């Protein structure tokens, strides 16, 4: 059935669900997501996940010839990241985390983890561990690896975990490896939404140093909602057993195919250009915030992530709620520090989705300034109205996934554009960029 016919049939057959679909389309078109975990899926990945491959599945009893999709996905992941062994059967990062714990730790072990990352995935009595946290220093806003080494020597952890989901700077993976090795610990790095930049060579890779690397395959990689575990060759058998012991005996063919294509896309020049643009856009977003008078945490960003500091007494979750009503999706959080009595209220902002939608530096500066004004106004009604009006203008004809990021100059026409639009998307995009340029020039002067 043709897509248009299918859509029309859905409207007639199930108008309630069709209405929710249309509502979601409009919401995504006119809302700018700065959530680190939110990004559009590649059209290829989306097609394969929704294809007839979803009618079948694979399990560990299948004959080898039937496991070709899993082999292709794993081999492409290994090649892209330079890893010894990849496991592609896990459905999400929480499941991947539980597999790693099953393979490398026993109940009651000490876990030394950046901001207690991965403790949220320890569900069940058998996954009880003694978590010890290391964080940024409140004075320098940096991770002090010498202090991490002291903690490791004092507590003798089984696992040393680093996941930079709220740290916008690169870290010395080699030194982390040395710290872990000095106390007999495994080093586990979850690169999170930095996975795309690592794949494209735009960020340092932990793969040569870590015993285990995990990552989600959506977000920065434009793939399906899934995850991958990389491990050293000597740990491969142990990790493979843990996969089956934690119930991951069955996988869908459609997800494996989408994963395989995701890794293939991530090896293209277009994807590398996308990752470079993400980094440029993050710096522009940061510059816009700072120009509006908002401080950013941890210095100048080196990744997709920008941490906007909130005024004292402001609740991050309430600020995120107010921004949502104005057309922004952001993550409010309290950044932990090595001083347990001191935290920084922040908004975690990412340039991933805006870049996917074809926004460039000028637009991100404008967005940063709008956010900064909103934050400093305390979320006033006037600020809400201004932000809502201007963000809709910036996004008026932006795609959810810009075809400039597709490999080999492939171009697609989105199915959510206005049918009666009498101006091309390219011309309208230029118009909106010019409008953003005027906004930014006005504020800059």
Short mmCIF file of C-alpha atoms in Angstrom, two decimals:
data_model
loop_
_atom_site.label_atom_id
_atom_site.label_comp_id
_atom_site.label_asym_id
_atom_site.label_seq_id
_atom_site.Cartn_x
_atom_site.Cartn_y
_atom_site.Cartn_z
CA UNK A 1 0.00 0.00 0.00
CA UNK A 2 1.35 3.46 -0.91
CA UNK A 3 2.18 5.69 2.05
CA UNK A 4 -0.42 8.29 1.09
CA UNK A 5 -3.10 5.63 0.68
CA UNK A 6 -2.14 4.07 4.00
CA UNK A 7 -2.36 7.43 5.76
CA UNK A 8 -5.77 8.16 4.23
CA UNK A 9 -6.97 4.69 5.20
CA UNK A 10 -5.78 5.19 8.79
CA UNK A 11 -7.67 8.49 8.96
CA UNK A 12 -10.86 6.72 7.92
CA UNK A 13 -10.32 3.55 9.97
CA UNK A 14 -9.03 4.98 13.25
CA UNK A 15 -9.60 8.75 13.37
CA UNK A 16 -8.68 8.93 17.06
CA UNK A 17 -5.15 7.61 16.52
CA UNK A 18 -4.83 9.53 13.25
CA UNK A 19 -5.65 12.76 15.11
CA UNK A 20 -2.96 12.01 17.70
CA UNK A 21 -0.50 11.34 14.87
CA UNK A 22 -1.26 14.70 13.28
CA UNK A 23 -1.01 16.40 16.65
CA UNK A 24 2.44 14.88 17.18
CA UNK A 25 3.57 15.97 13.72
CA UNK A 26 2.57 19.58 14.42
CA UNK A 27 4.12 19.44 17.89
CA UNK A 28 7.46 18.22 16.55
CA UNK A 29 7.44 20.71 13.67
CA UNK A 30 6.96 23.75 15.90
CA UNK A 31 8.83 22.64 19.02
CA UNK A 32 12.60 22.86 19.23
CA UNK A 33 14.05 19.97 21.18
CA UNK A 34 17.30 20.66 22.98
CA UNK A 35 17.03 17.40 24.90
CA UNK A 36 20.27 15.37 24.72
CA UNK A 37 18.25 12.16 24.26
CA UNK A 38 15.96 13.47 21.53
CA UNK A 39 16.80 13.32 17.84
CA UNK A 40 15.12 12.32 14.61
CA UNK A 41 15.76 8.86 13.21
CA UNK A 42 17.40 8.52 9.80
CA UNK A 43 14.83 7.83 7.05
CA UNK A 44 16.68 4.61 6.17
CA UNK A 45 16.61 3.38 9.75
CA UNK A 46 12.96 4.35 10.15
CA UNK A 47 12.03 2.55 6.94
CA UNK A 48 13.81 -0.65 7.88
CA UNK A 49 12.38 -0.71 11.38
CA UNK A 50 8.88 -0.40 9.94
CA UNK A 51 9.51 -2.88 7.13
CA UNK A 52 8.35 -6.50 6.71
CA UNK A 53 11.56 -7.56 8.45
CA UNK A 54 9.56 -6.88 11.61
CA UNK A 55 7.49 -9.98 10.87
CA UNK A 56 10.35 -12.25 11.95
CA UNK A 57 12.89 -12.62 14.71
CA UNK A 58 16.16 -14.37 15.46
CA UNK A 59 17.16 -16.34 18.51
CA UNK A 60 20.37 -17.99 19.66
CA UNK A 61 19.12 -21.42 18.47
CA UNK A 62 18.92 -20.25 14.84
CA UNK A 63 21.29 -21.86 12.37
CA UNK A 64 24.26 -19.69 11.49
CA UNK A 65 23.00 -18.77 8.03
CA UNK A 66 19.97 -17.10 9.65
CA UNK A 67 22.13 -14.88 11.84
CA UNK A 68 23.54 -12.88 8.93
CA UNK A 69 21.78 -9.66 9.96
CA UNK A 70 23.21 -9.85 13.47
CA UNK A 71 26.69 -10.55 12.11
CA UNK A 72 26.51 -7.62 9.68
CA UNK A 73 25.34 -5.22 12.39
CA UNK A 74 28.03 -6.37 14.85
CA UNK A 75 30.83 -6.33 12.27
CA UNK A 76 29.92 -2.85 11.05
CA UNK A 77 29.83 -1.57 14.64
CA UNK A 78 33.24 -3.13 15.37
CA UNK A 79 34.75 -1.59 12.23
CA UNK A 80 33.25 1.85 12.87
CA UNK A 81 34.48 2.07 16.47
CA UNK A 82 37.60 -0.10 16.20
CA UNK A 83 36.34 -2.55 18.81
CA UNK A 84 37.23 -6.22 19.37
CA UNK A 85 33.71 -7.47 19.99
CA UNK A 86 30.24 -5.91 19.67
CA UNK A 87 26.95 -7.16 21.09
CA UNK A 88 23.89 -5.79 19.30
CA UNK A 89 21.08 -7.79 20.97
CA UNK A 90 20.22 -5.36 23.76
CA UNK A 91 17.14 -3.22 23.30
CA UNK A 92 18.16 -0.13 25.29
CA UNK A 93 20.95 1.29 27.39
CA UNK A 94 19.38 0.17 30.70
CA UNK A 95 19.37 -3.43 29.47
CA UNK A 96 22.94 -3.08 28.25
CA UNK A 97 23.97 -1.82 31.68
CA UNK A 98 22.41 -4.80 33.45
CA UNK A 99 24.24 -7.15 31.09
CA UNK A 100 27.57 -5.53 31.99
CA UNK A 101 26.86 -5.75 35.72
CA UNK A 102 25.89 -9.40 35.31
CA UNK A 103 29.14 -10.13 33.49
CA UNK A 104 31.64 -8.14 35.56
CA UNK A 105 30.35 -7.62 39.09
CA UNK A 106 28.85 -9.54 41.99
CA UNK A 107 26.38 -8.40 44.61
CA UNK A 108 27.91 -6.00 47.14
CA UNK A 109 30.89 -4.95 44.98
CA UNK A 110 32.09 -1.36 45.23
CA UNK A 111 31.41 0.69 42.10
CA UNK A 112 33.21 4.02 41.60
CA UNK A 113 31.05 6.05 39.22
CA UNK A 114 30.86 9.60 37.90
CA UNK A 115 27.77 11.13 39.57
CA UNK A 116 26.61 7.61 40.50
CA UNK A 117 25.82 6.87 36.86
CA UNK A 118 24.36 3.40 36.24
CA UNK A 119 22.98 3.08 39.78
CA UNK A 120 19.60 3.93 38.25
CA UNK A 121 19.78 0.73 36.20
CA UNK A 122 20.37 -1.56 39.17
CA UNK A 123 16.89 -2.99 39.66
CA UNK A 124 16.53 -6.14 41.73
CA UNK A 125 18.18 -7.55 44.82
CA UNK A 126 20.89 -9.32 42.82
CA UNK A 127 22.02 -5.97 41.37
CA UNK A 128 22.82 -4.33 44.72
CA UNK A 129 26.21 -2.60 44.81
CA UNK A 130 28.03 -0.07 46.96
CA UNK A 131 28.16 3.01 44.73
CA UNK A 132 30.84 5.62 45.41
CA UNK A 133 30.57 8.86 43.46
CA UNK A 134 33.14 11.18 41.95
CA UNK A 135 32.08 14.53 40.48
CA UNK A 136 33.32 17.90 39.31
CA UNK A 137 35.11 20.14 41.79
CA UNK A 138 32.83 23.07 42.71
CA UNK A 139 35.67 25.62 42.46
CA UNK A 140 37.12 24.56 39.09
CA UNK A 141 34.00 22.92 37.57
CA UNK A 142 36.29 20.15 36.31
CA UNK A 143 36.87 16.48 37.13
CA UNK A 144 40.07 16.11 39.16
CA UNK A 145 41.54 12.78 38.07
CA UNK A 146 44.09 12.85 40.90
CA UNK A 147 41.19 12.91 43.35
CA UNK A 148 39.54 10.06 41.42
CA UNK A 149 42.77 8.08 41.81
CA UNK A 150 42.74 8.72 45.58
CA UNK A 151 39.16 7.49 45.83
CA UNK A 152 40.03 4.39 43.83
CA UNK A 153 42.99 3.54 46.07
CA UNK A 154 40.87 4.06 49.18
CA UNK A 155 37.78 2.11 48.07
CA UNK A 156 39.22 -0.56 45.71
CA UNK A 157 36.24 -0.65 43.31
CA UNK A 158 35.37 -3.60 41.09
CA UNK A 159 34.22 -1.22 38.34
CA UNK A 160 35.23 2.33 37.47
CA UNK A 161 32.39 3.89 35.46
CA UNK A 162 32.50 7.10 33.46
CA UNK A 163 29.51 8.43 31.52
CA UNK A 164 29.66 12.07 30.36
CA UNK A 165 25.92 12.68 29.97
CA UNK A 166 26.25 15.93 31.96
CA UNK A 167 29.90 16.82 31.39
CA UNK A 168 30.64 18.86 28.22
CA UNK A 169 34.42 18.37 28.22
CA UNK A 170 36.70 15.60 27.01
CA UNK A 171 38.48 13.46 29.58
CA UNK A 172 41.81 11.66 29.55
CA UNK A 173 40.75 8.04 28.91
CA UNK A 174 44.32 6.83 29.14
CA UNK A 175 44.64 8.16 32.69
CA UNK A 176 41.26 6.66 33.61
CA UNK A 177 42.58 3.32 32.35
CA UNK A 178 45.70 3.67 34.48
CA UNK A 179 43.60 4.45 37.58
CA UNK A 180 41.38 1.40 37.01
CA UNK A 181 44.32 -0.89 36.31
CA UNK A 182 46.20 0.28 39.42
CA UNK A 183 43.43 -1.04 41.70
CA UNK A 184 42.43 -4.09 39.63
CA UNK A 185 39.14 -2.58 38.43
CA UNK A 186 37.41 -2.85 35.09
CA UNK A 187 36.98 0.44 33.22
CA UNK A 188 33.51 0.91 31.77
CA UNK A 189 32.72 3.99 29.68
CA UNK A 190 29.22 4.78 28.45
CA UNK A 191 29.70 7.43 25.78
CA UNK A 192 25.99 8.25 25.63
CA UNK A 193 25.12 11.01 23.19
CA UNK A 194 28.80 11.47 22.28
CA UNK A 195 28.62 8.24 20.26
CA UNK A 196 28.14 10.03 16.95
CA UNK A 197 31.10 12.34 17.49
CA UNK A 198 33.30 9.38 18.48
CA UNK A 199 32.23 7.43 15.38
CA UNK A 200 32.98 10.43 13.15
CA UNK A 201 36.39 11.08 14.72
CA UNK A 202 35.20 14.41 16.19
CA UNK A 203 35.78 13.30 19.79
CA UNK A 204 38.34 11.06 21.52
CA UNK A 205 37.40 7.39 21.66
CA UNK A 206 37.52 5.36 24.88
CA UNK A 207 37.55 2.06 22.95
CA UNK A 208 41.36 1.61 23.02
CA UNK A 209 41.41 2.07 26.81
CA UNK A 210 38.15 0.75 28.29
CA UNK A 211 37.31 -2.86 29.05
CA UNK A 212 33.69 -2.16 28.16
CA UNK A 213 32.07 0.65 26.18
CA UNK A 214 28.31 1.04 25.94
CA UNK A 215 26.19 3.49 23.96
CA UNK A 216 22.64 4.11 22.78
CA UNK A 217 22.13 3.89 19.02
CA UNK A 218 19.42 6.54 18.73
CA UNK A 219 20.18 10.16 19.63
CA UNK A 220 23.51 11.12 18.05
CA UNK A 221 23.65 8.14 15.64
CA UNK A 222 20.16 8.64 14.12
CA UNK A 223 19.44 4.94 14.62
CA UNK A 224 16.66 2.91 16.25
CA UNK A 225 16.12 2.98 20.00
CA UNK A 226 18.61 0.27 20.90
CA UNK A 227 22.10 -0.07 22.34
CA UNK A 228 25.48 -1.70 21.75
CA UNK A 229 28.05 -3.20 24.11
CA UNK A 230 31.71 -3.22 23.03
CA UNK A 231 34.20 -5.31 24.94
CA UNK A 232 37.75 -6.55 24.76
CA UNK A 233 38.34 -9.92 23.11
CA UNK A 234 39.24 -11.61 26.42
CA UNK A 235 35.86 -10.62 27.91
CA UNK A 236 33.79 -11.58 24.86
CA UNK A 237 32.74 -15.07 26.00
CA UNK A 238 31.78 -13.81 29.45
CA UNK A 239 29.69 -11.01 27.95
CA UNK A 240 28.03 -13.35 25.45
CA UNK A 241 26.94 -15.63 28.33
CA UNK A 242 25.62 -12.64 30.26
CA UNK A 243 23.51 -11.63 27.25
CA UNK A 244 21.67 -14.97 27.34
CA UNK A 245 21.54 -15.09 31.15
CA UNK A 246 19.71 -11.74 31.18
CA UNK A 247 17.08 -12.93 28.71
CA UNK A 248 18.31 -11.44 25.45
CA UNK A 249 17.82 -14.58 23.41
CA UNK A 250 15.52 -13.06 20.78
CA UNK A 251 16.03 -10.04 18.54
CA UNK A 252 13.94 -8.56 15.76
CA UNK A 253 15.27 -8.66 12.21
CA UNK A 254 13.98 -5.15 11.52
CA UNK A 255 15.97 -3.67 14.43
CA UNK A 256 19.15 -5.47 13.37
CA UNK A 257 18.75 -4.23 9.80
CA UNK A 258 18.16 -0.67 11.03
CA UNK A 259 21.25 -0.93 13.24
CA UNK A 260 23.40 -2.23 10.39
CA UNK A 261 22.36 0.66 8.16
CA UNK A 262 22.89 3.13 11.00
CA UNK A 263 26.54 2.11 11.34
CA UNK A 264 26.94 2.22 7.56
CA UNK A 265 25.56 5.78 7.45
CA UNK A 266 27.80 6.84 10.34
CA UNK A 267 30.82 5.94 8.19
CA UNK A 268 29.82 8.45 5.49
CA UNK A 269 31.21 11.91 4.81
CA UNK A 270 27.73 13.40 5.27
CA UNK A 271 27.55 12.06 8.81
CA UNK A 272 30.99 13.42 9.62
CA UNK A 273 29.85 16.82 8.34
CA UNK A 274 26.78 16.54 10.54
CA UNK A 275 28.88 15.85 13.65
CA UNK A 276 31.17 18.78 12.90
CA UNK A 277 28.12 21.02 12.53
CA UNK A 278 26.78 19.77 15.87
CA UNK A 279 29.97 20.92 17.60
CA UNK A 280 29.86 24.31 15.88
CA UNK A 281 26.19 24.71 16.77
CA UNK A 282 26.83 23.84 20.42
CA UNK A 283 29.42 26.62 20.64
CA UNK A 284 26.99 29.04 18.97
CA UNK A 285 24.24 28.08 21.44
CA UNK A 286 26.68 28.65 24.27
CA UNK A 287 27.68 32.06 22.84
CA UNK A 288 24.04 33.13 22.63
CA UNK A 289 23.39 32.20 26.25
CA UNK A 290 26.48 34.03 27.43
CA UNK A 291 25.63 37.14 25.39
CA UNK A 292 22.26 37.23 27.13
CA UNK A 293 24.03 37.14 30.50
CA UNK A 294 23.66 33.47 31.41
CA UNK A 295 26.70 31.60 32.73
CA UNK A 296 27.52 28.17 31.34
CA UNK A 297 29.03 25.46 33.51
CA UNK A 298 32.42 23.76 32.98
CA UNK A 299 33.82 26.33 30.57
CA UNK A 300 33.64 26.24 26.79
CA UNK A 301 31.89 23.11 25.53
CA UNK A 302 33.83 20.50 23.57
CA UNK A 303 30.79 18.35 22.76
CA UNK A 304 27.13 18.61 21.73
CA UNK A 305 26.24 19.57 25.31
CA UNK A 306 25.81 23.01 26.91
CA UNK A 307 25.04 23.42 30.62
CA UNK A 308 23.16 26.66 31.29
CA UNK A 309 23.37 27.79 34.92
CA UNK A 310 20.11 28.93 36.49
CA UNK A 311 19.86 31.82 38.98
CA UNK A 312 20.03 30.81 42.64
CA UNK A 313 16.75 29.48 43.92
CA UNK A 314 15.35 28.55 40.51
CA UNK A 315 13.97 25.05 40.23
CA UNK A 316 15.34 23.32 37.09
CA UNK A 317 12.25 21.18 36.54
CA UNK A 318 9.90 24.15 36.82
CA UNK A 319 12.06 26.12 34.38
CA UNK A 320 11.95 23.19 31.95
CA UNK A 321 8.14 23.08 32.29
CA UNK A 322 7.81 26.82 31.56
CA UNK A 323 10.07 26.49 28.53
CA UNK A 324 8.04 23.56 27.22
CA UNK A 325 4.98 25.83 27.14
CA UNK A 326 7.02 28.25 25.00
CA UNK A 327 8.13 25.71 22.41
CA UNK A 328 11.41 24.46 23.90
CA UNK A 329 12.13 20.97 25.19
CA UNK A 330 15.00 21.05 27.70
CA UNK A 331 16.26 18.93 30.58
CA UNK A 332 16.40 20.50 34.04
CA UNK A 333 18.90 19.02 36.46
CA UNK A 334 21.03 19.63 39.53
CA UNK A 335 24.71 19.06 38.75
CA UNK A 336 26.44 17.20 41.56
CA UNK A 337 29.87 18.19 42.82
CA UNK A 338 32.52 16.58 45.00
CA UNK A 339 31.08 18.67 47.84
CA UNK A 340 27.91 16.73 48.75
CA UNK A 341 26.29 19.88 50.12
CA UNK A 342 26.69 21.84 46.91
CA UNK A 343 25.00 21.43 43.55
CA UNK A 344 24.50 23.63 40.49
CA UNK A 345 20.95 24.07 39.13
CA UNK A 346 21.27 23.77 35.36
CA UNK A 347 19.53 23.15 32.06
CA UNK A 348 21.17 20.41 29.99
CA UNK A 349 20.99 21.56 26.37
CA UNK A 350 22.07 19.70 23.25
CA UNK A 351 22.70 20.81 19.67
CA UNK A 352 21.92 17.36 18.22
CA UNK A 353 18.29 17.77 17.15
CA UNK A 354 18.55 21.40 15.98
CA UNK A 355 21.42 20.37 13.71
CA UNK A 356 19.41 17.45 12.34
CA UNK A 357 16.72 20.01 11.48
CA UNK A 358 19.18 22.10 9.40
CA UNK A 359 19.70 24.93 11.88
CA UNK A 360 23.14 26.53 11.69
CA UNK A 361 25.25 28.78 13.92
CA UNK A 362 23.27 31.99 13.43
CA UNK A 363 20.01 30.31 14.39
CA UNK A 364 21.61 28.63 17.42
CA UNK A 365 22.96 31.97 18.64
CA UNK A 366 19.45 33.35 18.39
CA UNK A 367 18.06 30.34 20.24
CA UNK A 368 20.67 30.76 22.98
CA UNK A 369 19.80 34.41 23.39
CA UNK A 370 16.08 33.63 23.56
CA UNK A 371 16.74 31.02 26.24
CA UNK A 372 18.98 33.38 28.15
CA UNK A 373 16.34 36.13 28.17
CA UNK A 374 13.75 33.61 29.29
CA UNK A 375 15.92 32.28 32.13
CA UNK A 376 16.79 35.72 33.46
CA UNK A 377 13.16 36.88 33.24
CA UNK A 378 12.14 34.03 35.51
CA UNK A 379 9.76 32.73 32.86
CA UNK A 380 7.56 35.82 32.61
CA UNK A 381 4.51 35.81 30.34
CA UNK A 382 6.13 38.36 28.03
CA UNK A 383 9.22 36.15 27.70
CA UNK A 384 7.03 33.11 27.01
CA UNK A 385 5.16 34.88 24.23
CA UNK A 386 8.32 36.24 22.64
CA UNK A 387 10.05 32.86 22.73
CA UNK A 388 7.03 31.05 21.33
CA UNK A 389 6.59 33.51 18.46
CA UNK A 390 10.23 33.59 17.46
CA UNK A 391 10.87 29.86 17.76
CA UNK A 392 7.89 29.17 15.49
CA UNK A 393 9.31 31.62 12.97
CA UNK A 394 12.70 29.90 13.03
CA UNK A 395 11.13 26.43 12.64
CA UNK A 396 8.32 27.39 10.25
CA UNK A 397 9.57 25.29 7.37
CA UNK A 398 12.39 23.28 8.87
CA UNK A 399 12.34 19.52 8.21
CA UNK A 400 12.48 17.02 11.04
CA UNK A 401 15.44 15.40 9.29
CA UNK A 402 17.34 17.52 6.80
CA UNK A 403 18.27 15.66 3.62
CA UNK A 404 21.67 17.39 3.64
CA UNK A 405 22.74 14.76 6.18
CA UNK A 406 21.81 11.82 3.97
CA UNK A 407 24.75 10.01 2.31
CA UNK A 408 25.58 10.13 -1.40
CA UNK A 409 23.49 13.24 -2.08
CA UNK A 410 20.22 11.34 -1.66
CA UNK A 411 17.26 13.71 -1.35
CA UNK A 412 13.87 12.94 0.15
CA UNK A 413 10.64 14.92 0.30
CA UNK A 414 9.16 14.96 3.83
CA UNK A 415 5.57 13.79 4.19
CA UNK A 416 4.61 16.45 6.71
CA UNK A 417 5.00 19.63 4.64
CA UNK A 418 2.13 21.95 3.81
CA UNK A 419 0.48 20.84 0.57
CA UNK A 420 -0.35 24.39 -0.52
CA UNK A 421 3.14 25.80 0.13
CA UNK A 422 3.97 28.05 -2.82
CA UNK A 423 7.59 28.58 -1.87
CA UNK A 424 10.31 25.97 -1.89
CA UNK A 425 11.78 24.64 1.33
CA UNK A 426 15.22 25.86 0.33
CA UNK A 427 14.07 29.44 -0.28
CA UNK A 428 12.07 29.47 2.94
CA UNK A 429 15.04 28.08 4.85
CA UNK A 430 17.19 30.93 3.56
CA UNK A 431 14.47 33.38 4.57
CA UNK A 432 14.40 32.06 8.12
CA UNK A 433 18.19 32.09 8.40
CA UNK A 434 18.14 35.74 7.29
CA UNK A 435 15.50 36.52 9.91
CA UNK A 436 17.59 34.83 12.60
CA UNK A 437 20.61 36.82 11.41
CA UNK A 438 18.65 40.06 11.82
CA UNK A 439 17.51 39.04 15.32
CA UNK A 440 21.06 38.23 16.35
CA UNK A 441 22.49 41.44 14.87
CA UNK A 442 19.90 43.45 16.78
CA UNK A 443 20.83 41.81 20.09
CA UNK A 444 24.54 41.98 19.34
CA UNK A 445 24.35 45.75 18.90
#
